[in-house]
Amino acid sequence: MWPFATYSWAEVPKVQTSETTCEAITKYLDWESHYAQNGGIAAAEGYVPLPKPVQAYARAQLQTVTANGTVCVNQKS
């Protein structure tokens, strides 16, 4: 049996009112789309890591989410 794989999407408003919520959401999604992919977690669970261009696109989108004019995620998050 082979698992089916597909992309999942998260709808996140680009302007957040809570810095705490903004940081929690964007950092989690950044972890999921980068560190979980590159740290071997995906492979250990039998999944193929996201392609690098998809990871870059995900990070670029997350960097457009702000709270009070401040970007809530960065590459060091």
mmCIF file of C-alpha atoms in Angstrom:
data_model
loop_
_atom_site.group_PDB
_atom_site.id
_atom_site.type_symbol
_atom_site.label_atom_id
_atom_site.label_comp_id
_atom_site.label_asym_id
_atom_site.label_seq_id
_atom_site.Cartn_x
_atom_site.Cartn_y
_atom_site.Cartn_z
ATOM 1 C CA MET A 1 0.000 0.000 0.000
ATOM 2 C CA TRP A 2 1.309 3.448 -0.931
ATOM 3 C CA PRO A 3 0.182 6.632 0.814
ATOM 4 C CA PHE A 4 -1.227 9.419 -1.300
ATOM 5 C CA ALA A 5 0.550 12.732 -0.901
ATOM 6 C CA THR A 6 -0.816 16.162 -1.626
ATOM 7 C CA TYR A 7 -0.294 19.729 -0.536
ATOM 8 C CA SER A 8 -2.218 21.170 2.374
ATOM 9 C CA TRP A 9 -3.026 24.842 2.653
ATOM 10 C CA ALA A 10 -3.415 27.113 5.654
ATOM 11 C CA GLU A 11 -5.370 30.323 5.242
ATOM 12 C CA VAL A 12 -3.720 32.944 7.426
ATOM 13 C CA PRO A 13 -4.817 36.596 7.356
ATOM 14 C CA LYS A 14 -1.853 38.770 6.354
ATOM 15 C CA VAL A 15 -2.657 41.344 9.030
ATOM 16 C CA GLN A 16 -2.977 39.983 12.552
ATOM 17 C CA THR A 17 -4.127 41.941 15.594
ATOM 18 C CA SER A 18 -2.256 39.831 18.146
ATOM 19 C CA GLU A 19 1.531 39.613 17.961
ATOM 20 C CA THR A 20 1.470 36.467 20.103
ATOM 21 C CA THR A 21 -0.981 34.684 17.806
ATOM 22 C CA CYS A 22 0.829 35.911 14.701
ATOM 23 C CA GLU A 23 4.162 34.628 15.959
ATOM 24 C CA ALA A 24 2.733 31.268 17.038
ATOM 25 C CA ILE A 25 0.973 30.630 13.717
ATOM 26 C CA THR A 26 3.805 31.711 11.438
ATOM 27 C CA LYS A 27 6.561 30.017 13.413
ATOM 28 C CA TYR A 28 4.634 26.741 13.507
ATOM 29 C CA LEU A 29 3.963 26.819 9.761
ATOM 30 C CA ASP A 30 7.600 27.761 9.107
ATOM 31 C CA TRP A 31 8.742 24.816 11.245
ATOM 32 C CA GLU A 32 6.353 22.503 9.423
ATOM 33 C CA SER A 33 7.414 23.638 5.956
ATOM 34 C CA HIS A 34 11.174 23.774 6.651
ATOM 35 C CA TYR A 35 12.655 22.209 9.764
ATOM 36 C CA ALA A 36 10.362 19.181 9.802
ATOM 37 C CA GLN A 37 11.246 18.653 6.133
ATOM 38 C CA ASN A 38 14.997 19.130 6.383
ATOM 39 C CA GLY A 39 15.621 17.561 9.780
ATOM 40 C CA GLY A 40 14.732 14.077 8.610
ATOM 41 C CA ILE A 41 11.339 14.017 10.327
ATOM 42 C CA ALA A 42 9.428 13.733 7.043
ATOM 43 C CA ALA A 43 11.651 10.939 5.757
ATOM 44 C CA ALA A 44 11.518 9.096 9.083
ATOM 45 C CA GLU A 45 7.720 9.057 8.816
ATOM 46 C CA GLY A 46 7.796 7.775 5.231
ATOM 47 C CA TYR A 47 7.132 11.078 3.469
ATOM 48 C CA VAL A 48 9.111 12.767 0.742
ATOM 49 C CA PRO A 49 10.299 16.216 1.900
ATOM 50 C CA LEU A 50 8.811 19.256 0.183
ATOM 51 C CA PRO A 51 10.837 20.450 -2.809
ATOM 52 C CA LYS A 52 13.116 23.426 -2.054
ATOM 53 C CA PRO A 53 11.119 25.804 -4.318
ATOM 54 C CA VAL A 54 7.932 24.964 -2.376
ATOM 55 C CA GLN A 55 9.736 25.567 0.916
ATOM 56 C CA ALA A 56 10.962 28.935 -0.389
ATOM 57 C CA TYR A 57 7.447 29.873 -1.525
ATOM 58 C CA ALA A 58 5.997 28.948 1.880
ATOM 59 C CA ARG A 59 8.569 31.092 3.704
ATOM 60 C CA ALA A 60 8.005 34.029 1.339
ATOM 61 C CA GLN A 61 4.270 33.886 2.041
ATOM 62 C CA LEU A 62 4.807 33.653 5.809
ATOM 63 C CA GLN A 63 7.054 36.708 5.681
ATOM 64 C CA THR A 64 4.088 38.766 4.455
ATOM 65 C CA VAL A 65 2.114 38.140 7.665
ATOM 66 C CA THR A 66 2.394 41.010 10.131
ATOM 67 C CA ALA A 67 1.090 42.199 13.467
ATOM 68 C CA ASN A 68 1.244 45.919 14.196
ATOM 69 C CA GLY A 69 3.481 46.368 11.146
ATOM 70 C CA THR A 70 6.047 43.776 12.274
ATOM 71 C CA VAL A 71 6.778 40.588 10.321
ATOM 72 C CA CYS A 72 6.150 37.704 12.712
ATOM 73 C CA VAL A 73 8.560 35.131 11.271
ATOM 74 C CA ASN A 74 12.064 35.347 9.913
ATOM 75 C CA GLN A 75 14.669 32.864 8.718
ATOM 76 C CA LYS A 76 16.140 32.538 12.229
ATOM 77 C CA SER A 77 12.777 31.632 13.787
#
